[in-house]
GROMACS .gro file of C-alpha atoms in nm:
model
  503
    1MET     CA    1  -0.389  -2.168   3.620
    2PRO     CA    2  -0.540  -2.413   3.870
    3TYR     CA    3  -0.378  -2.509   4.198
    4MET     CA    4  -0.110  -2.776   4.146
    5THR     CA    5   0.059  -2.984   4.412
    6SER     CA    6   0.272  -3.299   4.437
    7ASP     CA    7   0.183  -3.356   4.802
    8PRO     CA    8  -0.069  -3.642   4.830
    9LYS     CA    9  -0.159  -3.535   5.185
   10GLU     CA   10  -0.321  -3.220   5.042
   11VAL     CA   11  -0.597  -3.421   4.870
   12SER     CA   12  -0.600  -3.743   5.071
   13GLY     CA   13  -0.932  -3.798   5.246
   14LYS     CA   14  -1.110  -3.516   5.065
   15SER     CA   15  -1.412  -3.533   4.833
   16PHE     CA   16  -1.461  -3.381   4.486
   17ASP     CA   17  -1.751  -3.378   4.242
   18TYR     CA   18  -1.530  -3.539   3.977
   19ILE     CA   19  -1.200  -3.724   3.991
   20ILE     CA   20  -1.021  -3.735   3.656
   21VAL     CA   21  -0.745  -3.995   3.634
   22GLY     CA   22  -0.486  -3.880   3.380
   23GLY     CA   23  -0.413  -3.514   3.301
   24GLY     CA   24  -0.356  -3.586   2.934
   25THR     CA   25  -0.502  -3.483   2.600
   26ALA     CA   26  -0.864  -3.564   2.694
   27GLY     CA   27  -0.836  -3.518   3.071
   28CYS     CA   28  -0.739  -3.152   3.065
   29SER     CA   29  -1.016  -3.035   2.829
   30LEU     CA   30  -1.268  -3.243   3.026
   31ALA     CA   31  -1.150  -3.100   3.360
   32ALA     CA   32  -1.163  -2.742   3.230
   33THR     CA   33  -1.521  -2.795   3.110
   34LEU     CA   34  -1.658  -2.968   3.421
   35SER     CA   35  -1.494  -2.702   3.641
   36GLU     CA   36  -1.742  -2.447   3.510
   37LYS     CA   37  -1.994  -2.588   3.759
   38PHE     CA   38  -1.816  -2.848   3.975
   39SER     CA   39  -1.507  -2.924   4.182
   40VAL     CA   40  -1.258  -3.138   3.990
   41LEU     CA   41  -0.947  -3.326   4.098
   42VAL     CA   42  -0.705  -3.421   3.819
   43ILE     CA   43  -0.456  -3.691   3.917
   44GLU     CA   44  -0.151  -3.700   3.688
   45ARG     CA   45   0.124  -3.961   3.724
   46GLY     CA   46   0.387  -3.727   3.573
   47GLY     CA   47   0.503  -3.376   3.654
   48SER     CA   48   0.437  -3.033   3.504
   49PRO     CA   49   0.530  -2.950   3.143
   50TYR     CA   50   0.594  -2.587   3.230
   51GLY     CA   51   0.955  -2.480   3.230
   52ASP     CA   52   1.070  -2.801   3.057
   53PRO     CA   53   1.244  -2.701   2.731
   54LEU     CA   54   1.218  -3.057   2.593
   55VAL     CA   55   0.841  -3.020   2.605
   56GLU     CA   56   0.794  -2.650   2.536
   57GLU     CA   57   1.048  -2.561   2.268
   58LYS     CA   58   1.016  -2.662   1.906
   59LYS     CA   59   1.394  -2.654   1.861
   60TYR     CA   60   1.409  -2.958   2.092
   61PHE     CA   61   1.132  -3.149   1.909
   62GLY     CA   62   1.183  -3.525   1.947
   63TYR     CA   63   1.446  -3.502   2.223
   64SER     CA   64   1.199  -3.617   2.488
   65LEU     CA   65   1.180  -3.954   2.308
   66LEU     CA   66   1.557  -3.992   2.330
   67LYS     CA   67   1.567  -3.929   2.703
   68THR     CA   68   1.341  -4.188   2.859
   69ASP     CA   69   1.374  -4.372   3.187
   70GLU     CA   70   1.158  -4.610   3.381
   71TYR     CA   71   0.976  -4.379   3.620
   72THR     CA   72   1.032  -4.005   3.569
   73SER     CA   73   1.086  -3.905   3.204
   74VAL     CA   74   0.806  -3.709   3.029
   75ALA     CA   75   0.792  -3.984   2.764
   76GLN     CA   76   0.769  -4.343   2.882
   77SER     CA   77   0.885  -4.600   2.633
   78PHE     CA   78   0.729  -4.944   2.594
   79THR     CA   79   0.791  -5.224   2.350
   80SER     CA   80   0.488  -5.419   2.233
   81ARG     CA   81   0.507  -5.796   2.216
   82ASP     CA   82   0.540  -5.750   1.840
   83GLY     CA   83   0.888  -5.609   1.917
   84VAL     CA   84   0.802  -5.253   1.806
   85GLU     CA   85   0.921  -4.968   2.027
   86ASN     CA   86   0.659  -4.710   2.119
   87TYR     CA   87   0.597  -4.419   2.359
   88ARG     CA   88   0.331  -4.279   2.591
   89GLY     CA   89   0.316  -3.940   2.762
   90ARG     CA   90   0.390  -3.917   3.135
   91VAL     CA   91   0.342  -3.548   3.211
   92LEU     CA   92   0.054  -3.304   3.253
   93GLY     CA   93  -0.059  -3.261   2.892
   94GLY     CA   94  -0.004  -3.630   2.817
   95SER     CA   95   0.102  -3.722   2.466
   96SER     CA   96   0.024  -3.366   2.345
   97ALA     CA   97   0.348  -3.281   2.531
   98ILE     CA   98   0.568  -3.527   2.339
   99ASN     CA   99   0.411  -3.557   1.991
  100GLY     CA  100   0.466  -3.368   1.665
  101GLY     CA  101   0.186  -3.125   1.750
  102PHE     CA  102   0.002  -3.177   1.418
  103TYR     CA  103  -0.364  -3.080   1.454
  104SER     CA  104  -0.630  -3.206   1.217
  105ARG     CA  105  -0.996  -3.296   1.273
  106ALA     CA  106  -1.174  -3.628   1.222
  107SER     CA  107  -1.366  -3.696   0.900
  108GLU     CA  108  -1.742  -3.635   0.885
  109GLU     CA  109  -1.776  -4.008   0.838
  110PHE     CA  110  -1.598  -4.075   1.171
  111VAL     CA  111  -1.825  -3.829   1.356
  112LYS     CA  112  -2.136  -3.987   1.199
  113LYS     CA  113  -2.021  -4.339   1.287
  114ALA     CA  114  -1.953  -4.234   1.647
  115GLY     CA  115  -2.312  -4.108   1.670
  116TRP     CA  116  -2.193  -3.770   1.800
  117ASP     CA  117  -2.394  -3.447   1.780
  118LYS     CA  118  -2.242  -3.274   1.476
  119ASP     CA  119  -2.301  -2.919   1.600
  120LEU     CA  120  -2.158  -2.984   1.944
  121VAL     CA  121  -1.855  -3.153   1.782
  122GLN     CA  122  -1.795  -2.836   1.573
  123GLU     CA  123  -1.833  -2.612   1.879
  124SER     CA  124  -1.596  -2.830   2.080
  125TYR     CA  125  -1.329  -2.834   1.808
  126LYS     CA  126  -1.356  -2.455   1.782
  127TRP     CA  127  -1.321  -2.411   2.158
  128VAL     CA  128  -0.993  -2.607   2.149
  129GLU     CA  129  -0.869  -2.430   1.835
  130SER     CA  130  -0.927  -2.082   1.974
  131LYS     CA  131  -0.692  -2.164   2.261
  132VAL     CA  132  -0.407  -2.392   2.155
  133VAL     CA  133  -0.400  -2.423   1.773
  134PHE     CA  134  -0.195  -2.210   1.533
  135MET     CA  135  -0.137  -2.187   1.160
  136PRO     CA  136   0.223  -2.291   1.099
  137GLU     CA  137   0.473  -2.105   0.885
  138LEU     CA  138   0.610  -2.367   0.649
  139THR     CA  139   0.978  -2.445   0.688
  140GLN     CA  140   1.190  -2.502   0.381
  141TRP     CA  141   1.180  -2.882   0.404
  142GLN     CA  142   0.802  -2.889   0.462
  143SER     CA  143   0.755  -2.677   0.146
  144VAL     CA  144   0.973  -2.923  -0.045
  145VAL     CA  145   0.793  -3.232   0.077
  146GLN     CA  146   0.458  -3.066   0.005
  147PHE     CA  147   0.559  -3.051  -0.366
  148GLY     CA  148   0.687  -3.409  -0.337
  149PHE     CA  149   0.340  -3.521  -0.223
  150LEU     CA  150   0.174  -3.337  -0.512
  151GLU     CA  151   0.422  -3.483  -0.764
  152ALA     CA  152   0.339  -3.829  -0.629
  153GLY     CA  153  -0.029  -3.764  -0.709
  154PHE     CA  154  -0.180  -3.658  -0.376
  155TYR     CA  155  -0.438  -3.416  -0.520
  156PRO     CA  156  -0.609  -3.178  -0.477
  157TYR     CA  157  -0.401  -2.918  -0.293
  158ASN     CA  158  -0.609  -2.797   0.003
  159GLY     CA  159  -0.376  -2.534   0.153
  160TYR     CA  160  -0.415  -2.466   0.526
  161ASN     CA  161  -0.707  -2.683   0.628
  162LEU     CA  162  -0.816  -2.841   0.957
  163GLU     CA  163  -1.066  -3.078   0.791
  164HIS     CA  164  -0.986  -3.437   0.696
  165THR     CA  165  -0.994  -3.416   0.317
  166GLN     CA  166  -0.822  -3.616   0.044
  167GLY     CA  167  -0.511  -3.458  -0.108
  168THR     CA  168  -0.223  -3.252   0.028
  169LYS     CA  169  -0.274  -2.997   0.304
  170ILE     CA  170  -0.110  -2.791   0.574
  171GLY     CA  171  -0.251  -2.882   0.916
  172GLY     CA  172  -0.280  -2.681   1.235
  173SER     CA  173  -0.009  -2.694   1.499
  174ILE     CA  174   0.002  -2.664   1.877
  175TYR     CA  175   0.337  -2.487   1.832
  176ASP     CA  176   0.287  -2.110   1.813
  177GLN     CA  177   0.476  -1.865   1.587
  178CYS     CA  178   0.755  -1.839   1.847
  179GLY     CA  179   0.806  -2.216   1.849
  180LYS     CA  180   0.642  -2.268   2.189
  181ARG     CA  181   0.427  -2.578   2.235
  182HIS     CA  182   0.079  -2.542   2.385
  183THR     CA  183  -0.019  -2.876   2.535
  184SER     CA  184  -0.365  -2.970   2.658
  185ALA     CA  185  -0.249  -2.855   3.004
  186ASP     CA  186  -0.298  -2.496   2.882
  187LEU     CA  187  -0.671  -2.567   2.855
  188LEU     CA  188  -0.698  -2.598   3.234
  189GLY     CA  189  -0.653  -2.221   3.251
  190PHE     CA  190  -0.974  -2.175   3.050
  191GLY     CA  191  -1.194  -2.351   3.304
  192ARG     CA  192  -1.259  -2.204   3.648
  193PRO     CA  193  -0.914  -2.251   3.799
  194ASN     CA  194  -1.042  -2.217   4.158
  195HIS     CA  195  -1.257  -2.529   4.098
  196ILE     CA  196  -0.966  -2.744   3.979
  197THR     CA  197  -0.697  -2.914   4.186
  198VAL     CA  198  -0.416  -3.092   3.999
  199LEU     CA  199  -0.224  -3.358   4.188
  200LEU     CA  200   0.104  -3.426   4.006
  201ASN     CA  201   0.345  -3.721   4.038
  202ALA     CA  202   0.072  -3.948   4.174
  203THR     CA  203  -0.016  -4.287   4.026
  204VAL     CA  204  -0.364  -4.430   4.072
  205LYS     CA  205  -0.356  -4.794   4.185
  206SER     CA  206  -0.727  -4.872   4.149
  207VAL     CA  207  -1.081  -4.740   4.161
  208ILE     CA  208  -1.263  -4.780   4.496
  209PHE     CA  209  -1.618  -4.920   4.484
  210ASP     CA  210  -1.897  -4.912   4.742
  211GLY     CA  211  -1.976  -5.218   4.959
  212ASN     CA  212  -2.204  -5.374   4.698
  213LYS     CA  213  -1.942  -5.313   4.426
  214THR     CA  214  -2.203  -5.136   4.216
  215ARG     CA  215  -2.064  -4.783   4.197
  216ALA     CA  216  -1.730  -4.603   4.199
  217VAL     CA  217  -1.676  -4.393   4.512
  218GLY     CA  218  -1.313  -4.284   4.476
  219VAL     CA  219  -0.958  -4.394   4.393
  220ARG     CA  220  -0.649  -4.528   4.569
  221PHE     CA  221  -0.318  -4.372   4.469
  222MET     CA  222   0.051  -4.363   4.554
  223LYS     CA  223   0.342  -4.132   4.488
  224SER     CA  224   0.482  -4.199   4.140
  225ASP     CA  225   0.846  -4.188   4.248
  226GLY     CA  226   0.784  -4.507   4.444
  227SER     CA  227   0.960  -4.357   4.747
  228SER     CA  228   0.703  -4.545   4.947
  229SER     CA  229   0.435  -4.802   4.884
  230LYS     CA  230   0.202  -4.598   5.105
  231SER     CA  231  -0.149  -4.574   4.964
  232TYR     CA  232  -0.378  -4.272   4.984
  233LYS     CA  233  -0.751  -4.241   4.913
  234VAL     CA  234  -0.966  -3.966   4.772
  235HIS     CA  235  -1.343  -3.981   4.722
  236VAL     CA  236  -1.613  -3.840   4.501
  237GLU     CA  237  -1.911  -3.650   4.638
  238LYS     CA  238  -2.168  -3.902   4.762
  239ARG     CA  239  -2.479  -3.814   4.567
  240ARG     CA  240  -2.358  -3.778   4.211
  241GLY     CA  241  -1.979  -3.777   4.207
  242GLU     CA  242  -1.800  -3.971   3.933
  243VAL     CA  243  -1.459  -4.115   3.858
  244ILE     CA  244  -1.347  -4.065   3.497
  245LEU     CA  245  -1.049  -4.249   3.349
  246THR     CA  246  -0.862  -4.045   3.089
  247ALA     CA  247  -0.536  -4.236   3.113
  248GLY     CA  248  -0.502  -4.324   2.744
  249ALA     CA  249  -0.512  -4.643   2.542
  250LEU     CA  250  -0.264  -4.820   2.770
  251GLY     CA  251  -0.351  -4.660   3.104
  252SER     CA  252  -0.732  -4.680   3.104
  253PRO     CA  253  -0.771  -5.052   3.025
  254GLN     CA  254  -0.484  -5.124   3.266
  255LEU     CA  255  -0.665  -4.932   3.543
  256LEU     CA  256  -0.995  -5.110   3.480
  257LEU     CA  257  -0.816  -5.445   3.509
  258LEU     CA  258  -0.635  -5.338   3.827
  259SER     CA  259  -0.975  -5.233   3.967
  260GLY     CA  260  -1.132  -5.575   3.902
  261ILE     CA  261  -1.314  -5.492   3.578
  262GLY     CA  262  -1.215  -5.725   3.295
  263PRO     CA  263  -1.206  -6.090   3.186
  264GLU     CA  264  -1.250  -6.306   3.496
  265ASP     CA  265  -0.980  -6.558   3.410
  266HIS     CA  266  -0.717  -6.286   3.355
  267LEU     CA  267  -0.810  -6.113   3.685
  268ASN     CA  268  -0.790  -6.448   3.865
  269ASP     CA  269  -0.439  -6.502   3.724
  270HIS     CA  270  -0.334  -6.189   3.913
  271ASN     CA  271  -0.546  -6.257   4.224
  272ILE     CA  272  -0.756  -5.946   4.162
  273PRO     CA  273  -1.109  -5.970   4.310
  274VAL     CA  274  -1.365  -5.953   4.026
  275VAL     CA  275  -1.599  -5.651   4.035
  276VAL     CA  276  -1.737  -5.694   3.681
  277ASN     CA  277  -1.655  -5.983   3.450
  278LEU     CA  278  -1.617  -5.769   3.136
  279ARG     CA  279  -1.455  -5.973   2.862
  280ASP     CA  280  -1.363  -5.691   2.623
  281VAL     CA  281  -1.142  -5.483   2.853
  282GLY     CA  282  -0.800  -5.474   2.686
  283ARG     CA  283  -0.933  -5.627   2.363
  284ARG     CA  284  -0.962  -5.472   2.015
  285MET     CA  285  -0.632  -5.290   2.065
  286SER     CA  286  -0.509  -5.145   1.739
  287ASP     CA  287  -0.207  -4.952   1.616
  288ASN     CA  288  -0.172  -4.820   1.262
  289PRO     CA  289   0.117  -5.002   1.093
  290ALA     CA  290   0.366  -4.749   0.956
  291ILE     CA  291   0.674  -4.745   0.735
  292SER     CA  292   0.935  -4.472   0.756
  293LEU     CA  293   1.195  -4.405   0.485
  294LEU     CA  294   1.507  -4.207   0.576
  295VAL     CA  295   1.556  -3.996   0.265
  296ASP     CA  296   1.882  -3.816   0.341
  297ARG     CA  297   2.188  -4.028   0.272
  298PHE     CA  298   2.358  -3.978   0.608
  299SER     CA  299   2.313  -3.812   0.946
  300GLN     CA  300   2.346  -3.435   0.950
  301ASN     CA  301   2.286  -3.153   1.194
  302ARG     CA  302   1.968  -2.990   1.062
  303THR     CA  303   1.708  -2.786   1.246
  304LEU     CA  304   1.451  -3.022   1.395
  305GLU     CA  305   1.108  -3.009   1.232
  306PRO     CA  306   0.777  -3.157   1.338
  307PRO     CA  307   0.537  -3.236   1.051
  308GLN     CA  308   0.332  -2.946   0.910
  309VAL     CA  309   0.202  -3.101   0.587
  310ALA     CA  310   0.001  -3.419   0.535
  311ALA     CA  311  -0.086  -3.621   0.226
  312ILE     CA  312  -0.413  -3.810   0.250
  313ALA     CA  313  -0.459  -4.086  -0.008
  314GLU     CA  314  -0.773  -4.166  -0.202
  315GLY     CA  315  -1.038  -4.320   0.022
  316TYR     CA  316  -0.837  -4.186   0.320
  317LYS     CA  317  -0.649  -4.516   0.304
  318TYR     CA  318  -0.299  -4.388   0.384
  319ILE     CA  319  -0.162  -4.081   0.563
  320LEU     CA  320   0.188  -3.949   0.481
  321GLU     CA  321   0.390  -3.689   0.673
  322SER     CA  322   0.756  -3.594   0.703
  323GLU     CA  323   0.978  -3.465   0.981
  324VAL     CA  324   1.339  -3.392   1.070
  325LEU     CA  325   1.411  -3.603   1.377
  326PRO     CA  326   1.702  -3.618   1.620
  327THR     CA  327   1.894  -3.946   1.620
  328ASN     CA  328   2.099  -3.821   1.913
  329ILE     CA  329   2.183  -3.483   2.068
  330THR     CA  330   2.386  -3.362   1.768
  331THR     CA  331   2.261  -3.547   1.459
  332THR     CA  332   1.936  -3.561   1.262
  333ARG     CA  333   1.770  -3.762   0.987
  334ILE     CA  334   1.485  -3.673   0.750
  335SER     CA  335   1.204  -3.923   0.753
  336ILE     CA  336   0.904  -3.955   0.522
  337ALA     CA  337   0.655  -4.187   0.686
  338ALA     CA  338   0.315  -4.333   0.604
  339LYS     CA  339   0.053  -4.523   0.800
  340ILE     CA  340  -0.234  -4.752   0.708
  341ALA     CA  341  -0.540  -4.558   0.824
  342PHE     CA  342  -0.780  -4.850   0.879
  343PRO     CA  343  -0.585  -5.163   0.975
  344LYS     CA  344  -0.786  -5.482   1.010
  345SER     CA  345  -0.551  -5.650   1.259
  346ARG     CA  346  -0.644  -5.630   1.626
  347GLY     CA  347  -0.450  -5.712   1.940
  348ARG     CA  348  -0.484  -5.734   2.315
  349LEU     CA  349  -0.359  -5.566   2.631
  350LYS     CA  350  -0.298  -5.764   2.952
  351LEU     CA  351  -0.144  -5.692   3.289
  352ASN     CA  352   0.222  -5.780   3.341
  353SER     CA  353   0.180  -5.735   3.715
  354THR     CA  354  -0.040  -5.551   3.965
  355ASN     CA  355   0.211  -5.264   3.983
  356PRO     CA  356   0.035  -4.961   3.826
  357ARG     CA  357   0.369  -4.799   3.742
  358GLU     CA  358   0.471  -5.090   3.520
  359ASN     CA  359   0.367  -5.087   3.154
  360PRO     CA  360   0.100  -5.343   3.072
  361SER     CA  361   0.179  -5.603   2.808
  362VAL     CA  362   0.031  -5.528   2.467
  363LYS     CA  363   0.038  -5.698   2.129
  364PHE     CA  364  -0.101  -5.517   1.824
  365ASN     CA  365  -0.044  -5.792   1.563
  366TYR     CA  366   0.091  -5.548   1.303
  367LEU     CA  367   0.026  -5.670   0.945
  368GLY     CA  368  -0.137  -5.980   1.094
  369SER     CA  369  -0.415  -5.975   0.837
  370LYS     CA  370  -0.364  -6.039   0.466
  371GLU     CA  371  -0.534  -5.705   0.382
  372ASP     CA  372  -0.293  -5.509   0.602
  373LEU     CA  373   0.009  -5.670   0.439
  374GLU     CA  374  -0.131  -5.597   0.091
  375ALA     CA  375  -0.197  -5.237   0.195
  376CYS     CA  376   0.161  -5.206   0.321
  377LEU     CA  377   0.299  -5.303  -0.023
  378GLU     CA  378   0.098  -5.028  -0.189
  379MET     CA  379   0.202  -4.781   0.082
  380VAL     CA  380   0.574  -4.848   0.031
  381LEU     CA  381   0.536  -4.781  -0.343
  382LEU     CA  382   0.368  -4.447  -0.263
  383LEU     CA  383   0.647  -4.356  -0.021
  384GLN     CA  384   0.904  -4.435  -0.290
  385HIS     CA  385   0.722  -4.206  -0.533
  386VAL     CA  386   0.752  -3.917  -0.286
  387ALA     CA  387   1.113  -3.996  -0.194
  388ARG     CA  388   1.209  -4.008  -0.565
  389SER     CA  389   1.009  -3.702  -0.671
  390GLU     CA  390   1.209  -3.435  -0.853
  391THR     CA  391   1.157  -3.175  -0.582
  392VAL     CA  392   1.280  -3.402  -0.302
  393THR     CA  393   1.578  -3.547  -0.487
  394PHE     CA  394   1.684  -3.204  -0.616
  395TYR     CA  395   1.661  -3.046  -0.269
  396LEU     CA  396   1.860  -3.328  -0.110
  397GLY     CA  397   2.110  -3.339  -0.396
  398LEU     CA  398   2.040  -3.706  -0.457
  399GLN     CA  399   2.072  -3.908  -0.773
  400ASN     CA  400   1.805  -4.176  -0.812
  401ARG     CA  401   2.064  -4.448  -0.778
  402GLU     CA  402   1.907  -4.651  -0.502
  403LYS     CA  403   1.740  -4.960  -0.632
  404LEU     CA  404   1.362  -4.941  -0.617
  405LEU     CA  405   1.192  -5.207  -0.411
  406ALA     CA  406   0.977  -5.407  -0.647
  407GLY     CA  407   0.812  -5.746  -0.662
  408ASP     CA  408   0.561  -5.857  -0.403
  409GLU     CA  409   0.794  -6.087  -0.213
  410GLU     CA  410   1.064  -5.823  -0.172
  411LEU     CA  411   0.804  -5.566  -0.063
  412LYS     CA  412   0.642  -5.809   0.180
  413SER     CA  413   0.965  -5.889   0.357
  414PHE     CA  414   1.055  -5.517   0.361
  415CYS     CA  415   0.718  -5.445   0.528
  416LYS     CA  416   0.756  -5.720   0.787
  417ASP     CA  417   1.113  -5.621   0.870
  418ASN     CA  418   1.046  -5.248   0.890
  419VAL     CA  419   0.694  -5.208   1.027
  420ARG     CA  420   0.682  -4.951   1.305
  421THR     CA  421   0.433  -4.731   1.486
  422TYR     CA  422   0.289  -4.390   1.400
  423TYR     CA  423   0.214  -4.358   1.775
  424HIS     CA  424  -0.163  -4.356   1.717
  425TYR     CA  425  -0.250  -4.675   1.909
  426HIS     CA  426  -0.606  -4.696   2.039
  427GLY     CA  427  -0.874  -4.935   2.168
  428GLY     CA  428  -0.898  -5.146   2.483
  429CYS     CA  429  -1.216  -4.976   2.618
  430VAL     CA  430  -1.411  -4.958   2.293
  431VAL     CA  431  -1.754  -4.791   2.282
  432GLY     CA  432  -2.025  -5.056   2.255
  433SER     CA  433  -1.824  -5.328   2.427
  434VAL     CA  434  -1.663  -5.175   2.740
  435VAL     CA  435  -1.836  -4.836   2.761
  436ASP     CA  436  -2.173  -4.715   2.629
  437GLU     CA  437  -2.226  -4.413   2.404
  438ASP     CA  438  -2.207  -4.187   2.712
  439TYR     CA  439  -1.869  -4.345   2.795
  440ARG     CA  440  -2.005  -4.516   3.108
  441VAL     CA  441  -1.834  -4.843   3.198
  442SER     CA  442  -2.071  -5.143   3.171
  443GLY     CA  443  -2.181  -5.309   3.492
  444VAL     CA  444  -2.097  -5.029   3.740
  445LYS     CA  445  -2.224  -4.678   3.809
  446ARG     CA  446  -2.037  -4.348   3.830
  447LEU     CA  447  -1.736  -4.465   3.629
  448ARG     CA  448  -1.652  -4.351   3.276
  449VAL     CA  449  -1.363  -4.371   3.030
  450VAL     CA  450  -1.309  -4.072   2.798
  451ASP     CA  451  -1.000  -4.102   2.577
  452GLY     CA  452  -0.849  -4.280   2.275
  453SER     CA  453  -0.898  -4.621   2.434
  454THR     CA  454  -1.266  -4.591   2.337
  455PHE     CA  455  -1.190  -4.557   1.963
  456GLU     CA  456  -1.230  -4.843   1.718
  457GLU     CA  457  -1.020  -4.654   1.461
  458SER     CA  458  -0.784  -4.357   1.474
  459PRO     CA  459  -0.959  -4.033   1.367
  460GLY     CA  460  -0.830  -3.801   1.092
  461THR     CA  461  -0.461  -3.781   1.011
  462ASN     CA  462  -0.392  -3.825   1.382
  463PRO     CA  463  -0.607  -3.846   1.694
  464MET     CA  464  -0.493  -3.544   1.899
  465ALA     CA  465  -0.751  -3.294   1.771
  466THR     CA  466  -1.037  -3.536   1.826
  467VAL     CA  467  -0.922  -3.646   2.172
  468LEU     CA  468  -0.892  -3.278   2.276
  469MET     CA  469  -1.239  -3.220   2.129
  470LEU     CA  470  -1.385  -3.529   2.301
  471GLY     CA  471  -1.291  -3.403   2.649
  472ARG     CA  472  -1.476  -3.077   2.581
  473TYR     CA  473  -1.769  -3.248   2.405
  474GLN     CA  474  -1.825  -3.505   2.678
  475GLY     CA  475  -1.781  -3.242   2.950
  476ILE     CA  476  -2.060  -3.029   2.801
  477LYS     CA  477  -2.285  -3.334   2.770
  478MET     CA  478  -2.223  -3.419   3.135
  479LEU     CA  479  -2.301  -3.061   3.244
  480LYS     CA  480  -2.628  -3.076   3.048
  481GLU     CA  481  -2.707  -3.416   3.200
  482ARG     CA  482  -2.662  -3.281   3.552
  483GLU     CA  483  -2.877  -2.980   3.472
  484ALA     CA  484  -3.155  -3.204   3.336
  485GLU     CA  485  -3.135  -3.420   3.650
  486LYS     CA  486  -3.187  -3.110   3.860
  487GLY     CA  487  -3.463  -2.992   3.626
  488GLY     CA  488  -3.250  -2.688   3.559
  489ASP     CA  489  -3.232  -2.620   3.934
  490GLU     CA  490  -2.876  -2.523   4.015
  491SER     CA  491  -2.908  -2.548   4.390
  492PHE     CA  492  -2.594  -2.762   4.390
  493LEU     CA  493  -2.407  -2.433   4.348
  494SER     CA  494  -2.345  -2.202   4.637
  495PRO     CA  495  -2.456  -1.839   4.584
  496GLN     CA  496  -2.110  -1.744   4.453
  497GLY     CA  497  -2.134  -2.021   4.196
  498SER     CA  498  -1.864  -2.235   4.362
  499PRO     CA  499  -1.926  -2.600   4.435
  500GLN     CA  500  -2.039  -2.665   4.792
  501PRO     CA  501  -1.736  -2.776   4.996
  502GLN     CA  502  -1.752  -3.147   5.068
  503PRO     CA  503  -1.718  -3.274   5.425
   0.00000   0.00000   0.00000
């Protein structure tokens, strides 16, 4: 594994070819890839996932979401202005360290729309899969709910399948056969570890620009524990170094705003000097509205289960999964949940303050559009079909006594009262409005954003596979770019193939 430290003095004042801000789902695969030829610094605001049973062990799935605090927990909670509670990862590995670990690729349609190179996408998915993805052994409840999905009409049955196809399927998992989670942090070990430095427990305050404010030259950061407000600086190599934000759909737009890139009026409100007046930073935020039905009648003490099976509705319109979640340390509930795959409603992210450790303010406008509300009604009916299927009711020993929700008005108010997140929020630095198709930020040089904040919609059943892939994909493209710039001349490497040390 690469060298990891929590001492800011060890990197302060140094130079690297690339500085990656956020050691999350995209950041780790990107760092591993770029390290094949260059020196990389990964700055992660959280700590290490290794040795933390809440992250690593499947038997503690979901516990990390119960144990959150303001500054140190591996999951950081935030409540959107819609009043819906949500979470973001704060640990090396990012949200791949706190999620359900379900791995499933984007649709061909998504890849085509993104304008990505199909072959390189395939290669990049396979690179990830060969290292951190496993075929799950279905638990008893997952087998039951799989039949429930089929009974409710989610055909055909696709078995174990990593592709995004209509019907019912078993997805991949980042939990191995022994129940150990493999987060994106594991991918760092597949780069050239001696080219990677990981600085843990450090929060980036802003990007540093040159005198003309035309290119990124480094970042300012502080210790995450807030033990001091002391600032440190680290720079990128002068000729071609780059800063890459991989801080996620909340972190990356927040960092651009803190660095003076965003809507002028909003930056002025916070007395932040404007570097680029870029209106769309923090806009087009989206989160898939979800509904979760608790199908067991009361709390029990079951074995915790992340989702292993997904039902994908016709036209990919809805995604359904089920899990056994902890409600506290000793009790569990079984949830069957569904999300609207392509919500029309959009929201916005703004700064609450100039403190980088504070969550930004975000509103997603769940069910704000008429189409989303209509879709939610249909989705609840589908969920009821699964919950009332013979297999599910027989397994849970339930009689179908509960009254079915019916009638548009009743369903509408149920949707509005119970809408929640599927944790797949995205947007804020969307391709075409904040970054170009090479993920370069408009209006400045040597600054990119590579993560879920660039997505207009959430890929596949869930975004993890595609965000892992994107780090690899974009890393390879950047290596090729550098090679083309040098005309294939690799004189930027020392004879041993290590990056030249920077002064």
